[in-house]
Structures are given as C-alpha cells and as structure tokens.
Coordinates of C-alpha atoms and ligand atoms in Angstrom, one line a residue:
M474 CA 117.8 75.4 118.5
T475 CA 117.4 73.6 121.8
S476 CA 116.8 69.9 122.1
R477 CA 113.2 70.6 123.1
E478 CA 112.6 72.8 120.1
L479 CA 114.2 70.2 117.8
F480 CA 111.7 67.6 119.1
I481 CA 108.8 70.0 118.8
S482 CA 109.7 70.7 115.2
V483 CA 110.1 67.0 114.4
F484 CA 106.6 66.2 115.6
K485 CA 105.2 69.1 113.5
G486 CA 107.1 67.8 110.5
K487 CA 109.0 71.1 110.1
D488 CA 112.4 71.1 108.3
I489 CA 115.3 70.7 110.7
E490 CA 119.1 70.3 110.4
R491 CA 119.5 66.9 112.0
P492 CA 117.5 64.3 113.8
P493 CA 117.2 64.4 117.6
I494 CA 118.8 61.5 119.5
W495 CA 118.0 59.4 122.5
F496 CA 118.2 55.6 123.0
M497 CA 116.3 52.9 124.8
R498 CA 117.8 51.9 128.2
Q499 CA 120.2 54.9 128.0
A500 CA 120.4 54.9 131.8
G501 CA 121.7 51.5 132.7
R502 CA 124.4 48.9 133.1
Y503 CA 126.7 49.8 130.2
L504 CA 127.5 53.0 132.2
P505 CA 130.3 52.7 134.8
E506 CA 128.7 55.5 136.8
Y507 CA 125.4 53.6 136.9
M508 CA 127.2 50.4 138.2
A509 CA 128.9 52.5 140.9
L510 CA 125.6 53.9 142.1
R511 CA 123.8 50.6 141.9
K512 CA 126.2 48.7 144.2
G513 CA 124.4 47.1 147.1
K514 CA 120.9 48.3 146.0
T515 CA 118.0 46.5 144.5
F516 CA 116.3 47.9 141.4
E517 CA 113.2 48.7 143.5
Q518 CA 115.3 50.7 145.9
M519 CA 116.8 52.8 143.1
V520 CA 113.5 53.4 141.3
M521 CA 111.6 54.4 144.4
N522 CA 114.3 56.8 145.6
P523 CA 113.7 60.1 143.7
E524 CA 117.2 61.4 144.4
L525 CA 118.8 58.3 143.0
A526 CA 116.3 57.9 140.1
V527 CA 117.0 61.5 139.1
E528 CA 120.8 61.1 139.2
I529 CA 120.5 57.9 137.1
T530 CA 118.2 59.5 134.6
L531 CA 120.7 62.4 134.1
Q532 CA 123.8 60.2 133.9
P533 CA 123.6 59.7 130.1
I534 CA 122.5 63.3 129.5
I535 CA 125.6 64.6 131.4
R536 CA 128.0 62.1 129.7
F537 CA 126.7 62.4 126.1
D538 CA 124.5 65.5 126.0
L539 CA 121.6 63.6 124.5
D540 CA 118.5 65.5 123.3
A541 CA 116.1 63.6 125.5
A542 CA 116.0 62.1 129.0
I543 CA 113.8 59.1 129.7
I544 CA 112.8 58.8 133.3
F545 CA 114.5 55.9 135.2
S546 CA 111.7 53.6 136.1
D547 CA 110.3 50.4 134.6
I548 CA 107.2 49.2 132.8
L549 CA 106.5 46.8 135.6
I550 CA 106.2 49.3 138.5
P551 CA 102.4 48.8 138.8
F552 CA 103.1 45.2 139.8
Y553 CA 104.9 46.4 143.0
S554 CA 101.5 47.7 144.3
M555 CA 99.6 44.6 143.1
K556 CA 101.3 42.4 145.6
R557 CA 102.4 39.8 143.1
G558 CA 105.9 39.4 144.5
L559 CA 107.8 41.2 141.8
E560 CA 111.5 41.1 142.0
I561 CA 113.8 42.4 139.3
K562 CA 116.9 40.2 139.5
S563 CA 120.2 41.4 138.2
G564 CA 121.2 39.5 135.0
I565 CA 118.0 37.3 135.2
G566 CA 115.3 39.9 134.8
P567 CA 111.8 40.3 136.3
I568 CA 110.3 37.4 138.3
L569 CA 106.8 37.4 139.7
Q570 CA 106.2 35.1 142.7
Y571 CA 102.5 35.0 142.2
P572 CA 101.5 35.0 138.5
I573 CA 97.9 34.8 137.4
V574 CA 96.8 31.1 137.1
H575 CA 93.0 31.1 137.3
P576 CA 90.7 33.4 135.2
E577 CA 88.8 34.4 138.3
E578 CA 91.9 36.1 139.6
V579 CA 91.4 38.8 137.0
D580 CA 88.3 40.0 138.9
D581 CA 90.3 40.4 142.1
L582 CA 93.3 42.1 140.5
Y583 CA 94.3 45.2 142.5
L584 CA 94.2 48.3 140.4
P585 CA 97.0 50.7 141.6
I586 CA 95.8 54.3 142.0
S587 CA 98.6 56.0 140.3
G588 CA 99.0 59.2 142.3
K589 CA 99.0 57.3 145.5
N590 CA 101.0 54.3 144.4
F591 CA 103.7 56.1 142.4
P592 CA 104.6 59.2 144.4
Y593 CA 108.3 58.6 143.7
L594 CA 107.6 58.7 140.0
I595 CA 105.9 62.1 140.2
E596 CA 108.6 63.5 142.4
S597 CA 111.4 62.2 140.1
I598 CA 109.8 63.7 137.0
K599 CA 109.3 67.1 138.6
M600 CA 113.0 67.2 139.7
V601 CA 114.3 66.1 136.3
R602 CA 112.0 68.7 134.6
E603 CA 113.5 71.4 136.7
K604 CA 117.1 70.4 136.1
I605 CA 116.9 70.1 132.3
P606 CA 114.4 72.7 131.0
D607 CA 115.9 72.7 127.5
K608 CA 115.8 68.9 127.0
W609 CA 112.9 66.7 125.9
L610 CA 111.6 64.5 128.7
I611 CA 110.0 61.1 128.0
G612 CA 107.6 59.2 130.1
F613 CA 106.5 55.6 129.4
A614 CA 104.5 52.6 130.3
G615 CA 104.1 49.0 129.0
S616 CA 101.4 48.0 126.7
P617 CA 98.5 46.0 128.1
F618 CA 99.6 42.9 126.2
T619 CA 103.2 42.9 127.4
L620 CA 102.1 43.6 131.0
A621 CA 99.6 40.7 130.7
S622 CA 102.3 38.4 129.5
Y623 CA 104.4 39.2 132.7
L624 CA 101.3 38.7 134.9
I625 CA 100.5 35.3 133.3
E626 CA 104.0 33.9 132.7
G627 CA 105.7 35.4 135.7
K628 CA 108.8 36.3 133.8
S629 CA 110.1 37.5 130.4
T630 CA 108.4 35.3 127.9
R631 CA 110.2 33.3 125.2
N632 CA 107.2 32.9 122.9
A633 CA 104.1 34.2 124.7
L634 CA 102.7 30.6 124.6
A635 CA 101.1 30.6 128.0
T636 CA 99.6 34.1 127.4
K637 CA 98.1 32.9 124.2
V638 CA 96.8 29.7 125.7
F639 CA 95.1 31.8 128.4
A640 CA 93.7 34.2 125.8
Y641 CA 92.1 31.3 123.9
R642 CA 90.9 29.3 126.9
Y643 CA 89.5 32.3 128.8
P644 CA 88.7 35.0 126.2
D645 CA 86.4 37.0 128.5
A646 CA 88.9 37.0 131.4
F647 CA 91.7 37.9 129.0
A648 CA 89.8 40.8 127.5
K649 CA 89.0 42.0 131.0
L650 CA 92.6 41.7 132.1
L651 CA 93.7 43.8 129.1
D652 CA 91.0 46.4 129.8
K653 CA 92.1 46.7 133.5
L654 CA 95.7 47.0 132.4
A655 CA 94.6 49.7 130.0
S656 CA 93.1 51.7 132.9
I657 CA 96.3 51.3 134.9
V658 CA 98.5 52.3 131.9
T659 CA 96.3 55.4 131.2
S660 CA 96.5 56.7 134.7
Q661 CA 100.2 55.9 134.9
L662 CA 100.8 58.0 131.7
L663 CA 98.5 60.8 132.8
I664 CA 100.4 61.3 136.1
Q665 CA 103.6 61.5 134.2
I666 CA 102.2 64.1 131.8
N667 CA 100.9 66.1 134.7
A668 CA 104.3 65.9 136.4
G669 CA 106.0 67.4 133.3
V670 CA 106.9 64.8 130.6
D671 CA 106.8 66.1 127.0
M672 CA 106.1 62.8 125.2
I673 CA 105.2 59.3 126.1
Q674 CA 106.3 56.0 124.7
I675 CA 104.4 52.7 125.1
F676 CA 106.6 49.6 125.1
D677 CA 105.0 46.5 123.6
S678 CA 108.1 44.2 124.0
W679 CA 106.4 40.9 123.2
A680 CA 103.9 42.0 120.5
G681 CA 106.0 40.3 118.0
F682 CA 104.7 36.9 119.0
L683 CA 101.2 37.8 117.9
S684 CA 99.8 37.5 114.4
P685 CA 98.1 40.6 112.8
S686 CA 94.7 39.2 113.5
Q687 CA 95.5 38.4 117.2
Y688 CA 96.9 41.8 117.6
S689 CA 93.8 43.4 116.0
E690 CA 91.5 41.5 118.1
W691 CA 93.2 41.4 121.5
V692 CA 95.5 44.4 121.7
L693 CA 94.4 47.2 119.4
P694 CA 91.1 48.0 121.3
P695 CA 92.8 48.6 124.7
L696 CA 95.8 50.3 123.1
T697 CA 93.5 52.7 121.1
K698 CA 91.5 53.4 124.3
I699 CA 94.7 54.5 126.1
L700 CA 96.0 56.7 123.3
K701 CA 92.7 58.5 123.0
K702 CA 93.2 59.9 126.5
I703 CA 96.7 61.2 125.8
D704 CA 97.2 64.6 124.3
V705 CA 101.0 64.8 124.2
P706 CA 103.1 63.2 121.4
K707 CA 102.9 59.4 121.6
I708 CA 105.1 56.7 120.2
I709 CA 104.5 53.0 120.2
Y710 CA 107.5 50.7 120.2
A711 CA 106.4 47.2 119.4
R712 CA 109.5 44.9 119.3
G713 CA 109.7 42.3 116.6
S714 CA 106.6 43.7 115.0
S715 CA 107.2 44.8 111.4
H716 CA 104.5 42.4 110.4
L717 CA 102.1 44.3 112.7
L718 CA 102.8 47.8 111.3
P719 CA 99.8 47.9 109.0
V720 CA 97.6 47.0 112.1
L721 CA 99.5 49.3 114.5
K722 CA 99.0 52.2 112.1
K723 CA 95.3 52.2 113.1
C724 CA 95.9 53.0 116.8
N725 CA 96.5 56.6 116.1
A726 CA 99.9 57.0 117.6
D727 CA 102.0 60.0 116.4
G728 CA 105.0 57.8 115.8
Y729 CA 106.3 54.3 115.7
G730 CA 109.5 52.8 117.1
I731 CA 111.1 50.6 114.5
D732 CA 113.2 47.6 115.4
G733 CA 115.7 45.6 113.3
T734 CA 113.1 43.5 111.4
I735 CA 112.4 46.2 108.8
S736 CA 114.2 49.1 107.1
L737 CA 113.2 52.7 107.8
Q738 CA 112.3 53.1 104.1
D739 CA 109.9 50.1 104.1
A740 CA 108.4 51.2 107.4
R741 CA 107.8 54.7 105.9
A742 CA 106.0 53.1 102.9
I743 CA 103.6 51.4 105.4
V744 CA 102.9 54.2 107.9
G745 CA 102.8 57.0 105.4
D746 CA 104.4 60.5 105.4
G747 CA 102.3 62.0 108.3
K748 CA 103.7 59.7 111.0
L749 CA 107.0 59.9 112.8
L750 CA 109.5 57.0 112.7
Q751 CA 112.0 56.3 115.4
G752 CA 115.0 53.9 115.2
N753 CA 116.7 51.7 114.2
L754 CA 120.5 51.2 114.6
D755 CA 121.4 47.6 115.7
P756 CA 122.9 47.8 119.3
A757 CA 125.3 45.0 118.3
L758 CA 127.3 47.7 116.5
L759 CA 128.0 49.3 119.8
Q760 CA 130.2 46.3 120.6
T761 CA 132.4 46.8 117.5
S762 CA 134.4 49.9 116.6
P763 CA 133.6 53.6 116.1
S764 CA 134.1 53.3 112.3
L765 CA 131.6 50.4 112.0
V766 CA 129.2 52.4 114.1
R767 CA 129.5 55.4 111.8
A768 CA 129.1 53.2 108.7
G769 CA 126.0 51.6 110.1
L770 CA 124.5 54.8 111.1
T771 CA 125.2 56.5 107.8
K772 CA 123.2 53.7 106.0
I773 CA 120.2 54.5 108.2
L774 CA 120.4 58.3 108.1
A775 CA 120.8 58.3 104.3
Q776 CA 117.3 56.7 104.1
V777 CA 115.7 59.5 106.0
Q778 CA 113.8 61.8 103.5
N779 CA 111.2 63.1 106.0
P780 CA 111.9 65.3 109.0
R781 CA 109.4 63.2 111.1
Y782 CA 112.2 61.1 112.4
I783 CA 114.0 60.5 115.7
F784 CA 117.3 58.6 115.9
N785 CA 117.3 55.6 118.3
L786 CA 118.5 52.0 118.5
S787 CA 116.4 49.0 117.2
Q788 CA 116.2 47.8 120.8
G789 CA 117.6 48.6 124.3
I790 CA 121.3 49.1 124.6
D791 CA 123.2 46.0 125.7
R792 CA 125.2 46.1 129.0
N793 CA 128.4 45.2 127.1
S794 CA 128.4 48.2 124.8
S795 CA 131.5 50.2 124.5
I796 CA 131.4 53.8 125.7
E797 CA 133.7 54.8 122.8
C798 CA 131.2 53.4 120.3
V799 CA 128.3 55.1 122.0
T800 CA 130.2 58.4 122.0
E801 CA 130.8 58.0 118.3
M802 CA 127.1 57.3 117.6
V803 CA 126.0 60.4 119.5
N804 CA 128.6 62.7 117.8
A805 CA 127.9 61.3 114.4
V806 CA 124.1 61.9 114.7
K807 CA 124.6 65.4 116.2
G808 CA 127.0 66.2 113.4
W809 CA 124.7 64.9 110.7
R810 CA 123.1 67.5 108.3
Y811 CA 120.1 66.6 106.3
S812 CA 120.3 67.4 102.6
F813 CA 116.5 67.9 102.1
Ligands
CP3_929 O1 115.2 53.4 128.6 C1 115.6 53.8 129.8 O2 116.7 54.2 130.0 C2 114.5 54.0 130.8 C3 114.3 53.1 131.8 C4 113.7 51.7 131.4 C5 114.0 50.5 132.1 N1 113.2 49.5 131.7 C6 115.1 50.5 133.2 C7 115.6 49.2 133.6 C8 112.7 51.4 130.5 C9 112.0 52.2 129.5 C10 112.4 50.0 130.7 C11 111.4 49.3 130.0 C12 111.2 47.8 130.1 N2 111.4 47.1 131.3 C13 110.8 47.0 129.1 C14 110.4 47.4 127.7 C15 111.6 47.7 126.9 C16 112.2 46.5 126.3 O3 113.4 46.3 126.5 O4 111.5 45.7 125.6 C17 110.7 45.7 129.6 C18 110.3 44.4 128.9 C19 111.1 45.8 131.0 C20 111.1 44.7 132.0 C21 112.5 44.5 132.5 N3 113.0 45.4 133.5 C22 113.5 43.6 132.1 C23 113.3 42.5 131.1 C24 114.6 43.9 132.9 C25 115.9 43.1 133.1 C26 116.8 43.5 132.0 C27 118.2 42.8 132.1 O5 119.0 43.1 131.2 O6 118.4 42.0 133.1 C28 114.3 45.0 133.7 C29 115.2 45.7 134.7 C30 115.7 47.0 134.2 N4 114.8 48.0 133.8 C31 117.0 47.5 134.2 C32 117.0 48.8 133.8 C33 118.1 49.8 133.7 C34 118.3 46.7 134.7 C35 118.4 46.9 136.1 C36 119.7 46.4 136.6 O7 119.9 45.2 136.8 O8 120.6 47.2 136.8

C-alpha cells in the first residue's frame, strides 16, 4: 500500500496495518539540511521561491520517508499582501509593524486575491505533487481567530488578552474581521486544493485561550463557513483546546489534531467513532533518547482502537530535537502493526 492509499483508507475508516505518519513543522530548523539552505535568506525569500520551497518541503520526506508532505509556507502569508509590515524573525517569531488598532481599520483591510497574491504557493504545490505522486500532500491555513490575534496583537500572543478586549469592545468589527479572514482562508485553501493537495489542515494555535462559549460565539460560525466550501479531507488542529473539543465537534471537520492536554482515548470518547484523530506524542521526547521515544509512542499507539487515526506530535517539532530520536519515532510507527 502506498502512503496515499494508506491515508485514503484511514479517512474511510477501513482496516489498515499501521497508522500513517507526518509531523507538524517537519520541514524546519531541527534539520541540518534546512539550516544549510536557509543561510543568508529571510523566511519570506524561502517561501516565495518555489524551487527553494519545494526542496525544503521534500527534505524530511527524503530523510525519513514520511507518508505525507506539508507544503513549506506559513499561516501568515496573507499578511504579506496586506501591507502590514510582516517580518518573520529568526528565533523571535512573526512581528507585524502595523497591527490593527482601531475598529474602522477592519473596513479597509485589504483582501488578498489568492491566485494573484500567492502564485509561488500554487507553483510549489504543483511541483511537489509531480515529484511525489505516491505520497499524501497537505495544504493548510490559519484559523480566522489565530490570524485575527496576529493582526490585533502584532506578534505571537501570550494570552490573547488584547484580542479578547477588542472582541468585547468592538463586537461588530471583530465579527467582520473574522468573516473577512474566513473569505481569505477559504480562497487560500481552494487554490491549494486546485493545485493538487489531498487534504487541508487548519491551525488554530491560540484557540486554547478561549472558553467554550467564546469559541462557539466568535469562531465556530466563520470556521464552519470555511469548512462547508472544502470537499477534500479536513483536519482542525486547535492547540491547548481539549476543553473546546465538544464545541469543535460541531464544525464538521473530518478529523481533529489532538495536543498534549488530553489522551487519545478521552478525545475519542468526545468526538465519537466516525471522526479521525491525529496526534499526540510530546515533542519533548525527541530531545531524550530513542528508547524513551519508543516507550512514549507505544503508550499512545496502544490506545488506538479505531483505524481513523494519523500519527503526529502534540505540537510542532522543536528546533533542538535529535535526528536520532526522530528517526526512531518514524521507524517505530512504520514498524507498528495494529492488532484489531
Ligand atoms: O509544518 C510544516 O512543516 C509546514 C510549514 C509550516 C510553517 N509554519 C513553517 C515555518 C506551518 C504549517 C506553519 C504554521 C504556523 N506558523 C503556525 C501554526 C502552527 C503552530 O505552531 O501553532 C503559526 C502560529 C505560525 C506563525 C509562525 N511562523 C511562528 C510562530 C513562527 C516562528 C517560529 C519560531 O520557532 O521562531 C513562524 C516561522 C516559521 N514558519 C518557521 C517555519 C519552518 C521558522 C522559520 C525559521 O526561522 O527558519
């Protein structure tokens, strides 16, 4: 069975031998070959150069023979066309020179037209698709809430405080902002699907700061609107959000990325048997030893009783991860055989 066939079976809930494997931030700074390519270049230069983006996307596939590639890009690329002075600084993270301060700014927010503003993304996806026909290819975007938090706070938020203050003080402007972002995200995902990705994942990195009722009121409507337009398999990964799973369950995704705040077993009890789960090995283990990695992973895989499951980390891989540990993780998952 090829990797693509494995993923197709998993989404249909057919019996399979082992789970497919990919992991968040698999193309990145823990890889010496990434660091070598990155020398002297900004993140923007790498993402917007299809030859480089393709090479970086394929680096973890070549090294570990993973089942899926995720296109090398970022959830914040729409901001490059919005003229908000986005810079992704090494070791610091994204910084926006011009965050949204006044509610009236939402009316003037420039909406990127995806085909025109992301030609490099389309080209990179087409090239990767051609190079690895037997692998699963993942496209992605940020959720309207996480994108709004970057627009309002101008950087990775610590608690989403400013975003929530904005939402309470200017409820109409906030709803409008999330709705505009939903249009952007929808077109960003559709161009990736047209270019050849097999699945999409929406990253809601800061969802965990919201209560279930805040999430239901502010985020669920735009999120549901996006997902309605997508007809390839779709996964939502909302970090720090096990308390939101009962709400997230309503958005009609095919699967849920699970972080370290809940066990797979408990997550399964919430989402039910018809949904796919993805996760949730702690990336901290990748800075220990191959035997600890294997032990941690066995604990997770032993809980899997349902073929609707994809192996992944509980959050993005850390730059200090050991290649030896990553290799062990991949080999252990690929060598695993289900007993059901
Ligand atoms: O997973 C992958 O391999 C695909 C590529 C990918 C990147 N970013 C590449 C990247 C994906 C899916 C993302 C998503 C992303 N970007 C999220 C959601 C996922 C999450 O972690 O919650 C968020 C919040 C961002 C915003 C962002 N971009 C941050 C916070 C950073 C800085 C990270 C850091 O450690 O400094 C980036 C930059 C970025 N995006 C890098 C990579 C490989 C690092 C670039 C570098 O300095 O070399």
